[in-house]
Amino acid sequence: GETSAFLLIIVGFLMLKYVVIKREAAISMILTVPVVVFLVPDTPEIVGHAPWVSDPFLYLIGGPSLLMAFFFLTSPSATPNTKIGGLLFGVGVGILSVLGKMYTTIAGVEMYSILIMNFLVPVLDYRKGVFQFKQEKAAVQGNNYSVTSFYATNTTKPIIDIVGINVPSFEAYDELPKFTEFRKILSENQDKATLLQKITASELRCGCGGAFMPVGKKWELAIANTPKYLVVNGCEGEPFTFKDYFLMKNYPHLLLEGIAISAWILDIKEVYIVINSAYDVCYDKINRAIDDFNKTFKDIKISFHVQYVPDLYILGEETALLNYLEGIRGEPRLKPPYPPEKGLFGQPTVINNVETLSWIALLLNKPDLFKEGQIKLITLLDDVASIQEVRLGTTIENIIKDKNITAIEIGGVSGGFLPADYFHTRYENKELSKLGLNIGSASIRTFTKQSEVLEAVANSVKFLQQASCGRCVPCRVGTQALDQFVNKQLITDIDKKALEWISEVSHTMQQTSTCGLGKTAPTALLSYLKYFEGNKE
């Protein structure tokens, strides 16, 4: 018994000190248990236990309290997200477990104490004005609420002045009457299967949100399961990506037409349009476009729900978004099943990015638009922050053009960094993957000094570390390790052993993380070590 208690104390200390875990519930339980034991009256009604249960210290180290605290109350999935909620959770478990031990003969009463407190997690997570647990409560205009992830509370994404440069496909849409293509579909009573074939043939990839899965293939899987919902993902939690913002603000009718065509083809009657809570102007624009659509097509019965979501990066992951819309934690689900099989409220669901759906009407209007390769919108953060159309396969140097640029970040915070020596690379996933990179969120950020790159790497790693939902160990622990490594790299050189260790951590994250956040989190650091190490000055 003494040996077990001693080992538990050592392991518990190491976990609380060095492992990325939830600490609040564990610490509050450890402190609560001896206090309750001390306060509980020592009466003849205490049944079935030796006299030592009345000694606070012996109770703590002799029973299962330490085991429960260190190995159950540190779970990121079973305990509240809020710090005050975690503290109250631990206090509750401590009180219930001691009282259960003292006054009942229930075996394993501590486990039942945790189960009872689990029912209270939604209550403990709720704080007026801070955490909106139910999605219908969060569906209000304005960013007057926030949600706490494992590490941090969401913040409002800074909106920069951004202009459209070289976006001819979208500018041409302004010259057409609103909803031109959808009117044509209805007037000609076009066959849905034929329309799906046209979109499939265009090779439009719905990875406009990052994954690059062909739209046609995704829709075919959904149709086989009779989809019930269409979710339009406008979360755009990347700090340096604004293409969806640009589209919702400047081309809301185009987006809505793409949504209507998609819903028509898929025979979906209910649509959720989710918008980053920082995008107030987009919320208004989308609602006005919906009003225009409903007035124009009175016989079309599509129910639109415009939903604000917190500015949390993890909600860009489609299953985490579904969880949030259902009123539960925004954490990624295990796959399979995939959303087209089992999605929102357990029903087959199609999830597409804002940009993907915005291309639908344009492609049906001009089927040859992608004849020479898919066109992609990118966010270029140069002297002027801009949105541009780029045909995949164009070289990076043709996108940037400025000869003073010495390095770029490609793909957002989950992407990586490249020096000017590689600007001849074609901007497409096939070529970028050879360098360990991908298009990702389709942003390109430029640097005139290579010495700025390491600081940018540190910021990217810190962002992803705070954005982790904490559900899976590889991401939760791995992002913390990456952050510590980069902070050390800022002040000193790293030896070969440390490099081997961080490479192993990165490989583990890429292979075993539940979602794309953990899989891509090492990319920024690995690209820096590969292309910039030794060029800090």
Coordinates of C-alpha atoms in Angstrom, one line a residue:
G1 CA 0.0 0.0 0.0
E2 CA 2.7 2.5 1.0
T3 CA 4.7 1.6 -2.2
S4 CA 1.7 2.1 -4.4
A5 CA 0.8 5.4 -2.7
F6 CA 4.5 6.6 -3.1
L7 CA 4.6 5.7 -6.8
L8 CA 1.2 7.4 -7.4
I9 CA 2.4 10.6 -5.8
I10 CA 5.6 10.6 -7.9
V11 CA 3.7 9.8 -11.1
G12 CA 1.0 12.4 -10.2
F13 CA 3.6 15.1 -9.6
L14 CA 5.3 14.3 -12.9
M15 CA 1.9 14.5 -14.8
L16 CA 0.9 17.7 -13.2
K17 CA 4.3 19.2 -13.8
Y18 CA 5.3 18.0 -17.2
V19 CA 2.4 16.4 -19.0
V20 CA -0.2 18.4 -20.8
I21 CA -3.4 17.5 -18.9
K22 CA -6.3 19.1 -17.2
R23 CA -5.1 20.1 -13.7
E24 CA -7.9 22.0 -12.1
A25 CA -10.2 19.0 -11.3
A26 CA -7.4 16.8 -10.1
I27 CA -5.9 19.3 -7.7
S28 CA -9.3 20.5 -6.3
M29 CA -10.3 16.8 -5.7
I30 CA -7.0 16.1 -3.9
L31 CA -7.5 19.2 -1.7
T32 CA -11.2 18.5 -1.1
V33 CA -11.0 14.9 0.0
P34 CA -9.0 15.3 3.3
V35 CA -11.0 18.4 4.2
V36 CA -14.3 16.5 3.9
V37 CA -12.9 13.5 5.8
F38 CA -11.9 15.9 8.6
L39 CA -15.3 17.5 8.7
V40 CA -17.5 14.4 8.4
P41 CA -18.7 13.4 11.8
D42 CA -17.2 10.2 13.1
T43 CA -20.4 8.4 14.0
P44 CA -21.4 4.7 14.5
E45 CA -23.3 5.0 11.2
I46 CA -20.0 4.8 9.2
V47 CA -20.2 1.2 7.9
G48 CA -17.9 -1.4 6.6
H49 CA -14.6 0.4 6.9
A50 CA -11.5 0.3 9.1
P51 CA -10.8 3.2 11.6
W52 CA -8.1 4.7 9.3
V53 CA -10.8 6.1 7.0
S54 CA -11.3 8.8 9.6
D55 CA -7.7 10.0 9.2
P56 CA -7.6 12.6 6.4
F57 CA -4.0 11.8 5.4
L58 CA -4.4 8.0 5.5
Y59 CA -7.6 8.2 3.6
L60 CA -6.0 10.2 0.8
I61 CA -3.0 8.0 0.3
G62 CA -4.6 4.7 1.3
G63 CA -7.7 4.8 -0.9
P64 CA -8.2 5.3 -4.6
S65 CA -8.4 9.1 -4.4
L66 CA -5.0 9.7 -5.9
L67 CA -5.6 7.2 -8.7
M68 CA -8.9 8.8 -9.5
A69 CA -7.5 12.3 -9.5
F70 CA -4.5 11.7 -11.6
F71 CA -5.9 9.2 -14.1
F72 CA -9.6 10.1 -14.5
L73 CA -10.0 13.7 -13.5
T74 CA -7.3 14.8 -15.9
S75 CA -9.3 13.6 -18.9
P76 CA -10.0 16.5 -21.4
S77 CA -13.1 14.7 -22.6
A78 CA -14.8 13.9 -19.3
T79 CA -14.2 17.2 -17.4
P80 CA -15.4 20.7 -18.0
N81 CA -13.6 23.0 -20.4
T82 CA -13.8 26.1 -18.2
K83 CA -11.3 26.4 -15.3
I84 CA -13.9 27.2 -12.7
G85 CA -15.9 24.3 -14.0
G86 CA -12.9 22.0 -13.5
L87 CA -12.4 23.2 -10.0
L88 CA -16.1 22.7 -9.1
F89 CA -16.0 19.3 -10.8
G90 CA -13.1 18.1 -8.6
V91 CA -14.7 19.5 -5.5
G92 CA -18.0 17.7 -6.3
V93 CA -16.2 14.4 -7.0
G94 CA -14.3 14.7 -3.7
I95 CA -17.4 15.3 -1.6
L96 CA -19.5 12.6 -3.2
S97 CA -16.7 10.0 -3.1
V98 CA -16.0 10.6 0.6
L99 CA -19.7 10.6 1.6
G100 CA -20.3 7.5 -0.5
K101 CA -17.4 5.7 1.1
M102 CA -18.4 6.7 4.6
Y103 CA -22.2 6.1 4.5
T104 CA -22.8 3.4 1.9
T105 CA -21.6 0.0 1.0
I106 CA -21.5 0.7 -2.8
A107 CA -18.3 -0.8 -4.3
G108 CA -16.3 1.6 -6.4
V109 CA -18.3 4.6 -5.3
E110 CA -15.6 7.0 -6.6
M111 CA -16.4 6.0 -10.1
Y112 CA -20.1 6.7 -9.6
S113 CA -19.1 10.1 -8.2
I114 CA -17.4 10.9 -11.5
L115 CA -20.4 9.7 -13.5
I116 CA -22.8 11.8 -11.4
M117 CA -20.6 14.9 -11.9
N118 CA -20.3 14.1 -15.7
F119 CA -24.0 14.9 -15.9
L120 CA -23.3 18.3 -14.6
V121 CA -20.5 19.2 -17.1
P122 CA -22.9 21.2 -19.4
V123 CA -23.9 23.3 -16.3
L124 CA -20.3 23.7 -15.1
D125 CA -19.3 24.7 -18.6
Y126 CA -21.9 27.4 -18.8
R127 CA -21.1 30.9 -17.8
K128 CA -23.4 33.8 -18.6
G129 CA -22.0 35.9 -21.4
V130 CA -19.0 33.6 -21.8
F131 CA -20.1 30.1 -22.9
Q132 CA -23.2 29.3 -24.9
F133 CA -23.7 25.6 -24.7
K134 CA -26.7 25.2 -26.9
Q135 CA -26.3 26.2 -30.5
E136 CA -29.7 27.9 -30.7
K137 CA -28.6 30.3 -27.9
A138 CA -25.4 31.1 -29.8
A139 CA -27.3 31.9 -33.0
V140 CA -27.5 35.6 -32.3
Q141 CA -25.9 38.4 -34.2
G142 CA -22.7 39.8 -32.7
N143 CA -19.7 38.3 -31.1
N144 CA -21.0 38.6 -27.5
Y145 CA -20.0 35.1 -26.4
S146 CA -17.0 33.0 -26.4
V147 CA -16.1 29.3 -26.1
T148 CA -13.2 27.8 -24.2
S149 CA -11.2 25.1 -25.9
F150 CA -8.7 22.9 -24.0
Y151 CA -6.1 25.7 -23.8
A152 CA -7.7 29.0 -24.5
T153 CA -10.8 31.1 -25.0
N154 CA -11.6 32.2 -28.5
T155 CA -10.8 35.7 -29.6
T156 CA -12.2 37.9 -32.3
K157 CA -10.3 37.5 -35.5
P158 CA -8.8 40.9 -36.7
I159 CA -10.4 41.8 -40.0
I160 CA -7.9 43.6 -42.3
D161 CA -8.5 45.7 -45.3
I162 CA -8.5 43.3 -48.2
V163 CA -9.2 43.8 -51.9
G164 CA -9.9 41.6 -54.9
I165 CA -7.1 41.7 -57.4
N166 CA -7.4 39.6 -60.6
V167 CA -10.7 37.9 -59.8
P168 CA -12.3 38.0 -63.3
S169 CA -14.5 35.0 -62.9
F170 CA -16.3 36.6 -60.0
E171 CA -16.4 40.1 -61.5
A172 CA -18.2 38.6 -64.5
Y173 CA -20.9 37.3 -62.2
D174 CA -21.8 40.9 -61.3
E175 CA -22.8 41.5 -64.9
L176 CA -25.5 38.8 -64.8
P177 CA -29.0 39.0 -63.3
K178 CA -29.1 37.5 -59.8
F179 CA -29.6 33.7 -59.7
T180 CA -29.3 33.4 -63.5
E181 CA -28.1 29.8 -63.5
F182 CA -30.7 28.6 -61.0
R183 CA -33.5 30.2 -63.0
K184 CA -32.2 28.4 -66.1
I185 CA -32.2 25.1 -64.2
L186 CA -35.8 25.5 -63.1
S187 CA -37.1 26.8 -66.4
E188 CA -35.5 24.1 -68.4
N189 CA -36.3 21.4 -65.8
Q190 CA -32.7 20.2 -66.0
D191 CA -32.0 16.6 -64.9
K192 CA -30.3 16.4 -61.5
A193 CA -28.1 13.5 -62.5
T194 CA -26.9 15.5 -65.6
L195 CA -26.1 18.5 -63.4
L196 CA -24.1 16.3 -61.0
Q197 CA -22.2 14.8 -64.0
K198 CA -21.3 18.3 -65.2
I199 CA -19.9 19.2 -61.8
T200 CA -18.1 15.9 -61.5
A201 CA -16.6 16.4 -65.0
S202 CA -15.3 19.9 -64.0
E203 CA -13.0 18.3 -61.4
L204 CA -13.9 20.9 -58.9
R205 CA -12.4 19.9 -55.6
C206 CA -14.1 20.9 -52.4
G207 CA -10.7 21.1 -50.8
C208 CA -11.2 24.8 -51.2
G209 CA -11.3 24.4 -47.4
G210 CA -8.0 22.4 -47.4
A211 CA -8.7 18.6 -48.0
F212 CA -9.1 18.8 -51.8
M213 CA -11.6 16.0 -52.2
P214 CA -13.5 16.1 -55.5
V215 CA -17.0 17.5 -55.1
G216 CA -18.6 15.0 -57.4
K217 CA -17.2 12.0 -55.4
K218 CA -18.3 13.6 -52.1
W219 CA -21.8 14.2 -53.4
E220 CA -22.2 10.7 -55.0
L221 CA -21.4 9.2 -51.5
A222 CA -24.0 11.5 -50.0
I223 CA -26.7 10.8 -52.6
A224 CA -26.3 7.0 -51.9
N225 CA -27.3 7.8 -48.3
T226 CA -30.1 10.3 -49.1
P227 CA -28.7 13.4 -47.4
K228 CA -30.9 15.5 -45.2
Y229 CA -28.7 18.6 -44.4
L230 CA -26.2 20.8 -46.3
V231 CA -23.7 22.6 -44.0
V232 CA -21.9 25.6 -45.5
N233 CA -18.6 25.9 -43.7
G234 CA -17.7 29.6 -43.4
C235 CA -15.7 29.3 -40.1
E236 CA -12.4 30.3 -41.7
G237 CA -10.5 30.3 -38.4
E238 CA -7.1 30.7 -40.0
P239 CA -5.7 34.1 -38.9
F240 CA -4.3 34.9 -42.3
T241 CA -7.0 33.6 -44.6
F242 CA -9.8 35.8 -45.9
K243 CA -11.1 34.3 -49.1
D244 CA -14.4 33.1 -47.6
Y245 CA -14.8 36.5 -45.9
F246 CA -14.3 38.2 -49.3
L247 CA -16.9 36.0 -51.0
M248 CA -19.6 36.3 -48.3
K249 CA -19.1 40.1 -48.2
N250 CA -18.8 40.8 -51.9
Y251 CA -20.7 37.9 -53.6
P252 CA -23.4 36.7 -51.2
H253 CA -25.9 36.1 -54.0
L254 CA -23.4 34.0 -55.9
L255 CA -22.8 31.9 -52.8
L256 CA -26.5 31.5 -52.2
E257 CA -27.1 30.5 -55.8
G258 CA -24.4 27.8 -55.5
I259 CA -26.1 26.6 -52.2
A260 CA -29.5 26.5 -53.9
I261 CA -28.1 24.6 -56.9
S262 CA -26.4 22.1 -54.6
A263 CA -29.5 21.6 -52.5
W264 CA -31.5 21.1 -55.7
I265 CA -29.2 18.4 -57.0
L266 CA -28.9 16.7 -53.7
D267 CA -32.6 17.1 -52.9
I268 CA -31.8 18.7 -49.6
K269 CA -34.4 20.9 -47.9
E270 CA -32.5 22.2 -44.9
V271 CA -29.3 24.3 -45.0
Y272 CA -27.0 25.5 -42.3
I273 CA -24.8 28.4 -43.2
V274 CA -22.1 28.9 -40.5
I275 CA -20.2 32.1 -40.3
N276 CA -17.2 33.1 -38.2
S277 CA -18.5 35.4 -35.4
A278 CA -16.0 38.0 -36.4
Y279 CA -17.7 38.4 -39.8
D280 CA -20.6 40.7 -38.8
V281 CA -20.9 42.3 -42.2
C282 CA -21.1 38.9 -43.8
Y283 CA -24.0 37.8 -41.6
D284 CA -26.1 40.8 -42.8
K285 CA -25.1 40.3 -46.4
I286 CA -26.0 36.6 -46.4
N287 CA -29.4 37.2 -44.7
R288 CA -30.3 39.9 -47.3
A289 CA -29.4 37.4 -50.1
I290 CA -31.6 34.8 -48.5
D291 CA -34.5 37.3 -48.4
D292 CA -34.0 38.0 -52.1
F293 CA -33.9 34.3 -52.9
N294 CA -37.1 33.6 -51.0
K295 CA -38.9 36.5 -52.7
T296 CA -37.7 35.3 -56.1
F297 CA -38.4 31.6 -55.7
K298 CA -41.5 31.4 -53.6
D299 CA -42.2 27.8 -54.6
I300 CA -38.8 26.5 -53.6
K301 CA -38.9 25.2 -50.1
I302 CA -35.4 25.4 -48.7
S303 CA -35.0 26.3 -45.0
F304 CA -31.9 28.4 -44.4
H305 CA -30.3 28.7 -41.0
V306 CA -27.6 31.3 -40.7
Q307 CA -25.5 30.4 -37.7
Y308 CA -22.7 32.3 -36.0
V309 CA -19.9 30.1 -34.7
P310 CA -17.1 31.1 -32.3
D311 CA -13.7 32.1 -33.8
L312 CA -12.1 28.8 -32.9
Y313 CA -9.8 27.2 -35.4
I314 CA -10.8 23.6 -34.5
L315 CA -14.4 24.3 -35.6
G316 CA -13.2 24.4 -39.2
E317 CA -12.9 20.6 -39.0
E318 CA -16.2 19.4 -40.3
T319 CA -17.1 16.9 -37.6
A320 CA -16.1 19.4 -34.8
L321 CA -18.4 21.9 -36.5
L322 CA -21.2 19.3 -36.6
N323 CA -20.8 18.7 -32.8
Y324 CA -21.0 22.4 -32.1
L325 CA -24.2 22.8 -34.2
E326 CA -25.7 19.9 -32.2
G327 CA -24.9 21.8 -29.0
I328 CA -22.0 19.7 -27.7
R329 CA -18.3 20.3 -27.6
G330 CA -16.6 21.3 -30.8
E331 CA -14.3 18.3 -31.0
P332 CA -13.5 16.1 -34.0
R333 CA -15.3 12.8 -34.3
L334 CA -13.7 9.5 -35.1
K335 CA -14.1 8.5 -38.8
P336 CA -15.8 6.5 -40.2
P337 CA -18.7 7.0 -40.3
Y338 CA -18.2 10.1 -42.5
P339 CA -20.7 13.0 -42.5
P340 CA -22.3 11.9 -45.8
E341 CA -23.1 8.7 -44.0
K342 CA -23.9 10.0 -40.5
G343 CA -23.6 13.7 -39.9
L344 CA -25.7 16.4 -38.3
F345 CA -28.1 15.0 -35.7
G346 CA -27.2 11.5 -36.9
Q347 CA -28.4 12.2 -40.5
P348 CA -26.5 12.0 -43.8
T349 CA -25.0 15.5 -44.2
V350 CA -23.0 17.3 -47.0
I351 CA -20.5 19.8 -45.8
N352 CA -18.9 22.2 -48.3
N353 CA -16.7 25.2 -48.0
V354 CA -17.9 28.7 -49.0
E355 CA -15.5 28.9 -51.9
T356 CA -16.5 25.5 -53.2
L357 CA -20.2 26.4 -53.4
S358 CA -19.4 29.8 -54.9
W359 CA -17.8 28.1 -57.9
I360 CA -20.9 25.9 -58.6
A361 CA -22.9 28.5 -60.5
L362 CA -19.9 29.8 -62.3
L363 CA -18.9 26.4 -63.6
L364 CA -22.4 25.6 -64.8
N365 CA -22.5 28.9 -66.6
K366 CA -19.1 28.4 -68.1
P367 CA -18.3 24.6 -68.3
D368 CA -14.9 25.3 -69.8
L369 CA -13.8 27.5 -66.9
F370 CA -11.5 24.8 -65.5
K371 CA -10.5 23.4 -68.9
E372 CA -6.9 24.4 -68.4
G373 CA -6.8 23.5 -64.7
Q374 CA -8.8 24.4 -61.6
I375 CA -8.8 28.0 -60.5
K376 CA -8.4 28.7 -56.8
L377 CA -8.8 31.8 -54.7
I378 CA -5.9 32.6 -52.5
T379 CA -5.2 35.2 -49.9
L380 CA -1.9 37.0 -50.7
L381 CA -0.5 38.9 -47.8
D382 CA 2.1 41.2 -49.4
D383 CA 2.4 44.9 -49.4
V384 CA -1.3 44.9 -50.2
A385 CA -3.5 42.2 -48.7
S386 CA -5.5 40.8 -51.6
I387 CA -7.7 38.0 -52.9
Q388 CA -6.6 36.6 -56.3
E389 CA -7.6 33.9 -58.7
V390 CA -4.7 31.5 -59.3
R391 CA -4.8 28.6 -61.7
L392 CA -3.3 25.5 -60.1
G393 CA 0.0 24.7 -61.6
T394 CA 1.2 28.3 -61.8
T395 CA 4.6 28.8 -60.3
I396 CA 4.9 30.6 -57.0
E397 CA 7.2 33.3 -58.5
N398 CA 4.4 34.2 -61.0
I399 CA 2.0 34.7 -58.0
I400 CA 4.3 36.8 -55.9
K401 CA 6.3 38.7 -58.6
D402 CA 8.0 40.9 -56.0
K403 CA 11.8 40.2 -56.3
N404 CA 12.5 41.5 -52.8
I405 CA 10.6 38.6 -51.2
T406 CA 13.1 36.1 -49.6
A407 CA 10.6 33.7 -48.0
I408 CA 6.9 32.8 -47.8
E409 CA 4.5 31.0 -45.5
I410 CA 2.3 28.8 -47.7
G411 CA -1.0 27.2 -46.5
G412 CA -1.6 29.2 -43.3
V413 CA -0.6 28.4 -39.8
S414 CA -0.9 24.7 -40.5
G415 CA 1.3 25.1 -43.6
G416 CA 5.0 25.6 -43.9
F417 CA 7.8 28.0 -45.0
L418 CA 9.8 28.2 -48.2
P419 CA 12.9 30.3 -49.2
A420 CA 13.1 32.0 -52.5
D421 CA 15.2 29.2 -54.0
Y422 CA 12.0 27.2 -54.3
F423 CA 9.7 29.8 -55.8
H424 CA 10.0 28.0 -59.1
T425 CA 7.7 25.3 -57.6
R426 CA 4.3 25.0 -59.2
Y427 CA 1.4 25.9 -56.9
E428 CA -0.4 22.6 -56.7
N429 CA -0.6 19.9 -54.1
K430 CA 1.2 17.3 -56.2
E431 CA 4.4 19.4 -56.4
L432 CA 4.1 21.0 -53.0
S433 CA 3.8 17.6 -51.3
K434 CA 7.3 16.7 -52.6
L435 CA 8.5 19.6 -50.4
G436 CA 6.4 18.4 -47.4
L437 CA 3.8 21.2 -47.9
N438 CA 0.3 21.6 -49.3
I439 CA -2.0 24.4 -50.4
G440 CA -4.0 24.1 -47.2
S441 CA -6.1 27.2 -46.5
A442 CA -4.7 28.9 -49.7
S443 CA -2.9 31.8 -48.1
I444 CA 0.6 33.0 -49.0
R445 CA 2.3 35.3 -46.5
T446 CA 5.6 37.0 -47.7
F447 CA 8.8 37.9 -45.8
T448 CA 11.6 40.2 -46.9
K449 CA 14.0 38.9 -44.2
Q450 CA 14.7 35.2 -43.4
S451 CA 15.3 36.2 -39.8
E452 CA 11.6 36.9 -39.5
V453 CA 10.7 33.3 -40.4
L454 CA 11.6 31.7 -37.0
E455 CA 9.4 34.1 -35.1
A456 CA 6.6 33.4 -37.6
V457 CA 7.1 29.6 -37.0
A458 CA 6.9 30.2 -33.2
N459 CA 3.6 32.1 -33.7
S460 CA 2.2 29.4 -35.8
V461 CA 3.1 26.6 -33.4
K462 CA 1.7 28.7 -30.4
F463 CA -1.5 29.3 -32.3
L464 CA -2.0 25.6 -33.0
Q465 CA -1.1 24.6 -29.5
Q466 CA -3.8 26.9 -28.1
A467 CA -6.2 25.8 -30.8
S468 CA -6.0 22.1 -30.0
C469 CA -9.2 20.8 -28.5
G470 CA -7.1 18.5 -26.3
R471 CA -9.1 15.4 -27.0
C472 CA -6.3 13.2 -28.5
V473 CA -3.0 12.8 -26.7
P474 CA -0.7 13.1 -29.8
C475 CA -2.0 16.6 -30.6
R476 CA -2.5 17.7 -27.0
V477 CA 1.0 16.7 -25.9
G478 CA 2.7 17.1 -29.3
T479 CA 1.8 20.7 -29.8
Q480 CA 3.1 21.5 -26.4
A481 CA 6.4 19.8 -27.2
L482 CA 6.6 21.7 -30.5
D483 CA 6.0 25.0 -28.7
Q484 CA 8.7 24.3 -26.1
F485 CA 11.2 23.2 -28.8
V486 CA 10.6 26.4 -30.9
N487 CA 11.0 28.6 -27.8
K488 CA 14.3 27.0 -27.1
Q489 CA 15.3 27.4 -30.7
L490 CA 14.7 31.1 -30.5
I491 CA 17.5 31.5 -27.9
T492 CA 20.0 28.7 -28.6
D493 CA 21.1 26.2 -31.2
I494 CA 19.6 22.7 -31.0
D495 CA 21.8 19.6 -30.8
K496 CA 21.4 16.5 -33.0
K497 CA 19.7 14.5 -30.2
A498 CA 17.0 17.2 -29.8
L499 CA 16.4 17.3 -33.5
E500 CA 15.9 13.5 -33.6
W501 CA 13.5 13.8 -30.7
I502 CA 11.3 16.5 -32.2
S503 CA 11.3 14.6 -35.5
E504 CA 10.0 11.5 -33.7
V505 CA 7.3 13.6 -32.0
S506 CA 6.3 15.2 -35.3
H507 CA 6.1 11.8 -37.0
T508 CA 3.9 10.4 -34.2
M509 CA 1.6 13.4 -34.4
Q510 CA 1.3 13.1 -38.2
Q511 CA 0.5 9.3 -38.0
T512 CA -1.8 9.2 -34.9
S513 CA -3.6 12.5 -34.4
T514 CA -7.4 12.3 -34.7
C515 CA -7.8 15.2 -37.1
G516 CA -5.9 17.5 -39.4
L517 CA -4.9 19.9 -36.7
G518 CA -2.5 17.5 -35.1
K519 CA -1.4 15.9 -38.3
T520 CA -0.4 19.3 -39.8
A521 CA 0.8 21.1 -36.7
P522 CA 4.5 20.0 -37.1
T523 CA 4.6 21.3 -40.8
A524 CA 5.8 24.8 -40.0
L525 CA 8.6 23.7 -37.7
L526 CA 9.7 20.8 -40.0
S527 CA 9.8 23.1 -43.0
Y528 CA 11.9 25.6 -41.1
L529 CA 14.4 23.0 -40.0
K530 CA 14.6 21.7 -43.5
Y531 CA 15.0 24.9 -45.4
F532 CA 16.1 27.6 -43.0
E533 CA 18.1 26.1 -40.1
G534 CA 21.5 27.8 -40.0
N535 CA 20.1 31.0 -41.5
K536 CA 18.8 32.8 -38.4
E537 CA 20.8 35.9 -39.0

